[in-house]
Amino acid sequence: MTARIAFDDLEKGQEIGQRRIELSRADLVRYAGASGDLNPIHWNEEFARSVDLPDVIAHGMLTMGAAVQLVTDWAGDPGAVIDYQTRFTKPVVVPNRFGTAVEASTALTVSGRIGAVDHDARTVRVDLTVTAPDLSAEGADPATAAPLKVLVKAQAVVRPA
């Protein structure tokens, strides 16, 4: 697979896109099984509250991986991403919601912009903005809750074609 973007067409400040990623408790359980991270803060509401969390929270690596997907899709080749790092600032709270099936109860919003261009290395740094609704208050509504930055300094270095 090769990158579908050309280095010479890129400039600082250029937007690479935006996406919304809905999350449910079922997503957390699936991720726990796939990753082996079975910490009960990711699936057991009573336990999460007992350690002073507002509710069950998403895995940090799930959040980080979901965010960088914007970059890999834009680049057209996951191998074009040569570095990725971030800092976790706020937990992504995932309340329990279900009707006839488990439903998404929160969402990440991810947007990306080129923050730097290194002409010598022929790489670009993509800066990501990653938010989720502030669901720290009991009964907070994801549709109207203020967005919280859940990752900061989320940066991917990409070597395009």
N, CA, C and O of each residue as an XYZ file, in Angstrom:
644
protein
N       0.853     -1.173      0.000
C       0.000      0.000      0.000
C       0.902      1.241      0.000
O       1.890      1.282      0.733
N       0.581      2.229     -0.794
C       1.372      3.462     -0.820
C       0.490      4.647     -0.444
O      -0.729      4.629     -0.611
N       1.154      5.668      0.066
C       0.418      6.866      0.468
C      -0.226      7.500     -0.757
O       0.342      7.473     -1.848
N      -1.391      8.059     -0.576
C      -2.115      8.666     -1.695
C      -1.966     10.182     -1.731
O      -2.564     10.844     -2.579
N      -1.180     10.730     -0.824
C      -0.971     12.172     -0.812
C       0.452     12.457     -1.263
O       1.352     11.647     -1.041
N       0.653     13.577     -1.877
C       1.979     13.954     -2.366
C       2.564     15.025     -1.452
O       1.905     16.019     -1.151
N       3.793     14.821     -1.016
C       4.452     15.748     -0.102
C       4.446     17.171     -0.641
O       4.196     18.116      0.107
N       4.714     17.331     -1.907
C       4.833     18.668     -2.491
C       3.510     19.438     -2.511
O       3.502     20.649     -2.732
N       2.413     18.754     -2.285
C       1.103     19.413     -2.267
C       0.679     19.856     -0.864
O      -0.408     20.411     -0.699
N       1.518     19.620      0.147
C       1.138     19.860      1.533
C       1.763     21.137      2.077
O       2.889     21.493      1.728
N       1.010     21.820      2.939
C       1.530     23.037      3.566
C       0.992     23.160      4.985
O      -0.065     22.629      5.324
N       1.755     23.878      5.798
C       1.368     24.099      7.182
C       0.001     24.781      7.242
O      -0.285     25.694      6.468
N      -0.836     24.325      8.171
C      -2.168     24.889      8.351
C      -3.245     24.166      7.560
O      -4.432     24.365      7.819
N      -2.865     23.341      6.613
C      -3.830     22.617      5.778
C      -4.608     21.617      6.627
O      -4.018     20.856      7.394
N      -5.930     21.619      6.488
C      -6.776     20.668      7.200
C      -6.759     19.324      6.480
O      -6.743     19.256      5.251
N      -6.762     18.255      7.279
C      -6.790     16.924      6.665
C      -8.157     16.262      6.808
O      -8.414     15.240      6.173
N      -9.028     16.826      7.628
C     -10.372     16.273      7.756
C     -10.858     16.246      9.180
O     -10.187     16.707     10.103
N     -12.047     15.691      9.336
C     -12.685     15.578     10.641
C     -13.542     14.324     10.629
O     -14.041     13.900      9.587
N     -13.702     13.743     11.806
C     -14.589     12.577     11.912
C     -15.166     12.471     13.307
O     -14.612     12.986     14.279
N     -16.285     11.796     13.375
C     -16.972     11.539     14.649
C     -16.981     10.030     14.838
O     -17.353      9.283     13.933
N     -16.567      9.587     16.027
C     -16.475      8.160     16.319
C     -17.360      7.871     17.524
O     -17.044      8.267     18.646
N     -18.464      7.183     17.285
C     -19.389      6.859     18.365
C     -18.881      5.656     19.143
O     -18.325      4.717     18.574
N     -19.083      5.701     20.460
C     -18.647      4.619     21.340
C     -19.789      4.158     22.235
O     -20.605      4.956     22.695
N     -19.825      2.858     22.466
C     -20.799      2.260     23.370
C     -20.063      1.374     24.367
O     -18.871      1.109     24.216
N     -20.774      0.928     25.368
C     -20.181     -0.011     26.316
C     -19.756     -1.299     25.610
O     -18.745     -1.905     25.964
N     -20.528     -1.708     24.619
C     -20.172     -2.925     23.880
C     -18.821     -2.751     23.179
O     -18.038     -3.698     23.100
N     -18.545     -1.539     22.667
C     -17.244     -1.284     22.047
C     -16.119     -1.477     23.063
O     -15.064     -2.023     22.739
N     -16.355     -1.023     24.300
C     -15.334     -1.156     25.337
C     -15.094     -2.620     25.692
O     -13.953     -3.029     25.905
N     -16.153     -3.401     25.755
C     -16.015     -4.821     26.063
C     -15.258     -5.529     24.942
O     -14.388     -6.358     25.210
N     -15.583     -5.207     23.686
C     -14.870     -5.806     22.558
C     -13.392     -5.429     22.589
O     -12.526     -6.273     22.357
N     -13.107     -4.160     22.877
C     -11.716     -3.713     22.933
C     -10.977     -4.406     24.085
O      -9.823     -4.807     23.933
N     -11.642     -4.543     25.229
C     -11.021     -5.228     26.368
C     -10.622     -6.650     25.981
O      -9.527     -7.107     26.308
N     -11.512     -7.338     25.286
C     -11.213     -8.703     24.864
C     -10.071     -8.769     23.868
O      -9.214     -9.649     23.950
N     -10.060     -7.844     22.935
C      -9.016     -7.846     21.907
C      -7.661     -7.427     22.468
O      -6.627     -7.950     22.052
N      -7.663     -6.494     23.403
C      -6.398     -5.948     23.917
C      -5.883     -6.693     25.146
O      -4.694     -6.638     25.460
N      -6.780     -7.384     25.832
C      -6.402     -8.027     27.084
C      -6.452     -7.078     28.278
O      -6.103     -7.466     29.393
N      -6.886     -5.831     28.052
C      -7.002     -4.859     29.146
C      -8.380     -5.015     29.769
O      -9.353     -4.414     29.314
N      -8.449     -5.821     30.805
C      -9.726     -6.149     31.428
C      -9.986     -5.345     32.694
O     -10.802     -5.749     33.523
N      -9.314     -4.230     32.856
C      -9.497     -3.376     34.023
C     -10.981     -3.035     34.157
O     -11.585     -2.561     33.195
N     -11.580     -3.265     35.323
C     -13.022     -3.035     35.474
C     -13.462     -1.581     35.324
O     -14.660     -1.330     35.192
N     -12.546     -0.614     35.338
C     -12.960      0.777     35.105
C     -13.503      0.955     33.690
O     -14.141      1.964     33.389
N     -13.248     -0.034     32.817
C     -13.695      0.047     31.430
C     -15.007     -0.694     31.170
O     -15.508     -0.671     30.046
N     -15.573     -1.351     32.188
C     -16.820     -2.069     31.940
C     -17.746     -2.161     33.156
O     -18.917     -2.508     33.004
N     -17.244     -1.857     34.361
C     -18.061     -2.030     35.558
C     -18.304     -0.669     36.204
O     -17.402     -0.079     36.799
N     -19.521     -0.191     36.077
C     -19.869      1.144     36.578
C     -19.651      1.271     38.085
O     -19.117      2.278     38.549
N     -20.050      0.280     38.837
C     -19.892      0.344     40.290
C     -18.412      0.451     40.666
O     -18.041      1.251     41.525
N     -17.586     -0.345     40.030
C     -16.152     -0.285     40.331
C     -15.571      1.069     39.923
O     -14.809      1.668     40.683
N     -15.921      1.552     38.739
C     -15.405      2.845     38.269
C     -15.747      3.947     39.264
O     -14.891      4.769     39.587
N     -16.959      3.976     39.745
C     -17.370      4.999     40.717
C     -16.633      4.829     42.054
O     -16.363      5.809     42.748
N     -16.316      3.591     42.403
C     -15.629      3.350     43.680
C     -14.194      3.884     43.677
O     -13.596      4.065     44.738
N     -13.649      4.132     42.501
C     -12.300      4.710     42.402
C     -12.375      6.157     41.926
O     -11.438      6.680     41.323
N     -13.520      6.793     42.212
C     -13.746      8.223     41.971
C     -13.798      8.635     40.500
O     -13.491      9.779     40.163
N     -14.181      7.719     39.636
C     -14.476      8.084     38.252
C     -15.980      8.361     38.157
O     -16.757      7.807     38.935
N     -16.396      9.204     37.222
C     -17.825      9.522     37.111
C     -18.662      8.364     36.577
O     -19.870      8.309     36.805
N     -18.018      7.440     35.865
C     -18.701      6.310     35.239
C     -17.609      5.468     34.579
O     -16.420      5.728     34.763
N     -18.012      4.479     33.824
C     -17.066      3.683     33.044
C     -16.365      4.599     32.046
O     -16.979      5.514     31.496
N     -15.068      4.348     31.812
C     -14.322      5.177     30.859
C     -13.708      4.313     29.757
O     -13.412      3.137     29.964
N     -13.527      4.909     28.603
C     -12.905      4.228     27.471
C     -11.424      3.996     27.752
O     -10.799      4.761     28.486
N     -10.877      2.961     27.176
C      -9.448      2.676     27.250
C      -8.684      3.810     26.566
O      -9.092      4.297     25.511
N      -7.587      4.219     27.171
C      -6.766      5.260     26.558
C      -6.264      4.859     25.182
O      -6.253      5.679     24.264
N      -5.849      3.611     25.028
C      -5.324      3.169     23.731
C      -6.436      3.072     22.680
O      -6.178      3.252     21.490
N      -7.659      2.791     23.109
C      -8.783      2.807     22.177
C      -8.997      4.228     21.667
O      -9.175      4.446     20.468
N      -8.979      5.185     22.578
C      -9.150      6.589     22.212
C      -8.031      7.031     21.273
O      -8.282      7.656     20.243
N      -6.812      6.704     21.635
C      -5.649      7.092     20.834
C      -5.696      6.453     19.444
O      -5.438      7.119     18.442
N      -6.022      5.174     19.389
C      -6.093      4.473     18.110
C      -7.222      4.980     17.226
O      -7.059      5.106     16.012
N      -8.362      5.271     17.832
C      -9.488      5.798     17.051
C      -9.132      7.155     16.461
O      -9.510      7.462     15.330
N      -8.402      7.972     17.226
C      -8.045      9.305     16.755
C      -7.086      9.249     15.576
O      -7.258      9.991     14.609
N      -6.081      8.385     15.636
C      -5.075      8.352     14.560
C      -5.637      7.753     13.269
O      -5.031      7.900     12.208
N      -6.773      7.091     13.346
C      -7.377      6.534     12.128
C      -7.651      7.627     11.099
O      -7.575      7.377      9.896
N      -7.966      8.832     11.559
C      -8.153      9.950     10.643
C      -6.893     10.162      9.808
O      -6.981     10.392      8.602
N      -5.736     10.086     10.434
C      -4.460     10.310      9.753
C      -4.152      9.172      8.784
O      -3.744      9.422      7.649
N      -4.343      7.925      9.219
C      -4.026      6.811      8.332
C      -4.953      6.781      7.119
O      -4.520      6.443      6.017
N      -6.214      7.129      7.312
C      -7.130      7.203      6.172
C      -6.720      8.313      5.218
O      -6.751      8.130      4.001
N      -6.337      9.462      5.762
C      -5.900     10.588      4.936
C      -4.632     10.227      4.163
O      -4.523     10.507      2.970
N      -3.677      9.603      4.853
C      -2.412      9.252      4.214
C      -2.581      8.144      3.179
O      -1.822      8.067      2.212
N      -3.579      7.290      3.386
C      -3.799      6.198      2.445
C      -2.931      4.986      2.717
O      -3.032      3.976      2.020
N      -2.075      5.081      3.730
C      -1.170      3.991      4.049
C      -0.787      4.095      5.519
O      -0.133      5.064      5.907
N      -1.174      3.127      6.353
C      -0.799      3.202      7.762
C       0.715      3.253      7.962
O       1.189      3.822      8.945
N       1.472      2.669      7.047
C       2.926      2.679      7.130
C       3.533      4.052      6.921
O       4.706      4.265      7.229
N       2.747      4.990      6.400
C       3.244      6.358      6.205
C       3.335      7.105      7.533
O       4.042      8.107      7.631
N       2.627      6.627      8.551
C       2.698      7.237      9.887
C       3.933      6.650     10.569
O       3.961      5.469     10.917
N       4.966      7.500     10.757
C       6.226      6.989     11.314
C       6.382      7.306     12.802
O       7.290      6.781     13.446
N       5.522      8.148     13.353
C       5.546      8.445     14.777
C       4.174      8.973     15.175
O       3.503      9.662     14.406
N       3.776      8.633     16.395
C       2.495      9.112     16.910
C       2.589      9.168     18.409
O       3.001      8.199     19.048
N       2.215     10.282     18.973
C       2.236     10.436     20.422
C       1.159     11.404     20.873
O       0.654     12.217     20.100
N       0.823     11.289     22.154
C      -0.189     12.171     22.724
C      -0.055     12.182     24.240
O       0.725     11.426     24.820
N      -0.821     13.040     24.854
C      -0.989     13.062     26.307
C      -2.478     12.948     26.595
O      -3.305     13.587     25.943
N      -2.799     12.136     27.568
C      -4.192     11.959     27.973
C      -4.520     13.009     29.023
O      -3.797     13.151     30.009
N      -5.613     13.748     28.813
C      -5.951     14.814     29.751
C      -7.236     14.564     30.524
O      -7.312     14.883     31.710
N      -8.219     14.015     29.890
C      -9.514     13.747     30.524
C      -9.989     12.370     30.086
O      -9.726     11.953     28.958
N     -10.684     11.662     30.963
C     -11.233     10.363     30.552
C     -12.434     10.548     29.617
O     -13.153     11.545     29.680
N     -12.619      9.562     28.761
C     -13.788      9.531     27.888
C     -14.834      8.680     28.602
O     -14.727      7.454     28.646
N     -15.843      9.343     29.157
C     -16.903      8.670     29.918
C     -17.882      8.034     28.939
O     -18.341      8.670     27.990
N     -18.191      6.758     29.193
C     -19.097      6.009     28.311
C     -20.246      5.451     29.156
O     -20.148      4.349     29.697
N     -21.342      6.226     29.265
C     -22.490      5.748     30.049
C     -23.125      4.508     29.413
O     -22.924      4.212     28.235
N     -23.889      3.805     30.229
C     -24.615      2.642     29.729
C     -25.886      3.112     29.039
O     -26.680      3.840     29.635
N     -26.086      2.708     27.802
C     -27.305      3.063     27.085
C     -27.711      1.869     26.223
O     -26.900      1.300     25.492
N     -28.974      1.512     26.329
C     -29.471      0.422     25.503
C     -30.974      0.531     25.372
O     -31.664      1.019     26.267
N     -31.460      0.070     24.249
C     -32.887     -0.058     24.000
C     -33.098     -1.539     23.733
O     -33.015     -2.357     24.650
N     -33.369     -1.885     22.492
C     -33.436     -3.299     22.136
C     -32.037     -3.847     21.900
O     -31.853     -5.061     21.812
N     -31.047     -2.959     21.797
C     -29.642     -3.339     21.642
C     -28.798     -2.264     22.325
O     -29.290     -1.181     22.644
N     -27.529     -2.577     22.543
C     -26.628     -1.582     23.113
C     -26.471     -0.446     22.104
O     -26.309     -0.686     20.908
N     -26.521      0.790     22.595
C     -26.431      1.961     21.725
C     -25.223      2.799     22.089
O     -24.766      2.784     23.232
N     -24.708      3.530     21.112
C     -23.617      4.464     21.391
C     -24.107      5.482     22.410
O     -25.242      5.953     22.338
N     -23.232      5.818     23.369
C     -23.641      6.766     24.404
C     -22.713      7.972     24.488
O     -22.950      8.883     25.281
N     -21.674      7.982     23.688
C     -20.776      9.131     23.613
C     -20.079      9.086     22.265
O     -20.225      8.120     21.516
N     -19.325     10.126     21.957
C     -18.609     10.150     20.681
C     -17.348     10.988     20.817
O     -17.311     11.993     21.527
N     -16.334     10.546     20.120
C     -15.122     11.346     19.966
C     -15.269     12.186     18.715
O     -15.821     11.725     17.716
N     -14.782     13.406     18.761
C     -14.687     14.229     17.560
C     -13.203     14.474     17.330
O     -12.491     14.950     18.214
N     -12.755     14.142     16.137
C     -11.336     14.243     15.802
C     -11.190     15.119     14.563
O     -11.864     14.903     13.556
N     -10.307     16.105     14.644
C      -9.980     16.899     13.458
C      -8.467     17.006     13.383
O      -7.774     16.942     14.399
N      -7.964     17.169     12.163
C      -6.519     17.216     11.969
C      -6.108     18.347     11.060
O      -6.838     18.745     10.152
N      -4.918     18.857     11.327
C      -4.356     19.961     10.555
C      -2.837     19.761     10.516
O      -2.244     19.303     11.492
N      -2.228     20.097      9.413
C      -0.775     20.006      9.314
C      -0.166     21.113     10.163
O      -0.410     22.298      9.930
N       0.633     20.710     11.153
C       1.236     21.654     12.087
C       2.648     22.043     11.714
O       3.136     23.096     12.125
N       3.312     21.197     10.935
C       4.685     21.493     10.531
C       5.031     20.681      9.292
O       4.531     19.576      9.083
N       5.902     21.266      8.480
C       6.409     20.589      7.279
C       7.929     20.581      7.390
O       8.551     21.630      7.557
N       8.526     19.391      7.296
C       9.985     19.264      7.338
C      10.444     18.886      5.935
O      10.348     17.729      5.524
N      10.942     19.880      5.211
C      11.341     19.655      3.815
C      12.557     18.750      3.711
O      12.675     17.985      2.754
N      13.468     18.822      4.683
C      14.660     17.970      4.635
C      14.301     16.493      4.818
O      14.794     15.639      4.080
N      13.455     16.194      5.783
C      13.051     14.810      6.049
C      11.887     14.369      5.173
O      11.562     13.183      5.119
N      11.260     15.319      4.488
C      10.067     15.074      3.658
C       8.948     14.431      4.490
O       8.335     13.438      4.098
N       8.715     15.052      5.666
C       7.637     14.608      6.552
C       6.764     15.789      6.919
O       7.169     16.945      6.797
N       5.574     15.483      7.366
C       4.682     16.497      7.922
C       4.232     16.020      9.290
O       4.095     14.821      9.535
N       4.003     16.984     10.184
C       3.427     16.673     11.490
C       1.960     17.053     11.434
O       1.611     18.197     11.142
N       1.114     16.089     11.715
C      -0.322     16.337     11.764
C      -0.725     16.496     13.219
O      -0.502     15.604     14.037
N      -1.322     17.641     13.537
C      -1.811     17.910     14.888
C      -3.290     17.564     14.945
O      -4.083     18.033     14.129
N      -3.650     16.741     15.916
C      -5.038     16.313     16.069
C      -5.692     17.024     17.244
O      -5.068     17.225     18.287
N      -6.934     17.397     17.069
C      -7.769     17.891     18.153
C      -8.797     16.804     18.420
O      -9.553     16.414     17.529
N      -8.816     16.317     19.661
C      -9.685     15.192     20.009
C     -10.524     15.594     21.223
O      -9.996     15.892     22.294
N     -11.848     15.595     21.027
C     -12.761     15.960     22.110
C     -13.828     14.891     22.298
O     -14.094     14.076     21.414
N     -14.428     14.926     23.484
C     -15.583     14.091     23.809
C     -16.479     14.927     24.703
O     -15.999     15.868     25.336
N     -17.763     14.617     24.776
C     -18.657     15.382     25.655
C     -18.260     15.243     27.116
O     -17.829     14.174     27.549
N     -18.403     16.315     27.869
C     -18.131     16.299     29.303
C     -19.305     15.619     30.005
O     -20.349     16.229     30.231
N     -19.115     14.361     30.341
C     -20.169     13.581     30.981
C     -19.819     13.291     32.436
O     -20.252     12.288     33.003
N     -19.029     14.182     33.033
C     -18.590     13.968     34.405
C     -19.708     14.203     35.426
O     -19.659     13.652     36.526
N     -20.699     15.000     35.080
C     -21.825     15.233     35.998
C     -22.891     14.156     35.777
O     -23.197     13.787     34.643
N     -23.435     13.674     36.858
C     -24.464     12.640     36.759
C     -25.639     13.143     35.927
O     -26.131     14.251     36.137
N     -26.081     12.322     34.988
C     -27.210     12.661     34.142
C     -26.880     13.601     32.990
O     -27.786     14.038     32.279
N     -25.608     13.922     32.790
C     -25.232     14.810     31.688
C     -25.671     14.198     30.358
O     -25.571     12.988     30.155
N     -26.152     15.040     29.471
C     -26.650     14.601     28.176
C     -25.544     14.766     27.130
O     -25.083     15.885     26.901
N     -25.110     13.674     26.491
C     -24.043     13.768     25.488
C     -24.372     14.734     24.345
O     -23.471     15.322     23.745
N     -25.654     14.892     24.050
C     -26.049     15.765     22.938
C     -25.826     17.241     23.250
O     -25.625     18.044     22.338
N     -25.861     17.604     24.532
C     -25.742     19.026     24.894
C     -24.525     19.336     25.758
O     -24.257     20.500     26.055
N     -23.787     18.304     26.164
C     -22.629     18.513     27.040
C     -21.526     19.263     26.308
O     -21.336     19.085     25.105
N     -20.813     20.089     27.029
C     -19.686     20.833     26.464
C     -18.584     19.859     26.056
O     -18.364     18.853     26.730
N     -17.895     20.150     24.959
C     -16.792     19.272     24.552
C     -15.569     19.472     25.444
O     -15.234     20.595     25.823
N     -14.916     18.370     25.768
C     -13.674     18.386     26.541
C     -12.543     17.869     25.666
O     -12.731     16.905     24.924
N     -11.379     18.489     25.739
C     -10.211     17.916     25.064
C      -9.766     16.714     25.874
O      -9.415     16.842     27.047
N      -9.780     15.549     25.252
C      -9.409     14.331     25.954
C      -7.977     13.904     25.638
O      -7.391     13.111     26.375
N      -7.419     14.417     24.561
C      -6.019     14.214     24.217
C      -5.430     15.575     23.905
O      -6.093     16.408     23.287
N      -4.196     15.814     24.323
C      -3.489     17.029     23.928
C      -2.141     16.625     23.358
O      -1.618     15.546     23.636
N      -1.605     17.516     22.561
C      -0.348     17.230     21.861
C      -0.443     15.913     21.110
O       0.530     15.165     21.025
N      -1.615     15.637     20.569
C      -1.790     14.448     19.738
C      -1.194     14.779     18.380
O      -1.755     15.568     17.619
N      -0.058     14.172     18.085
C       0.685     14.513     16.879
C       1.172     13.250     16.189
O       1.727     12.350     16.820
N       0.955     13.204     14.893
C       1.438     12.104     14.075
C       2.405     12.660     13.046
O       2.127     13.670     12.400
N       3.533     12.000     12.900
C       4.487     12.368     11.849
C       4.258     11.425     10.682
O       4.258     10.204     10.839
N       4.062     12.016      9.500
C       3.715     11.250      8.307
C       4.757     11.496      7.240
O       5.165     12.635      7.009
N       5.194     10.418      6.581
C       6.081     10.542      5.431
C       5.268     10.160      4.193
O       5.162      8.984      3.846
N       4.692     11.178      3.527
C       3.884     10.887      2.329
C       4.763     10.539      1.132
O       5.986     10.673      1.166
N       4.106     10.096      0.095
C       4.817      9.747     -1.152
C       5.491     10.956     -1.753
O       6.131     10.849     -2.799
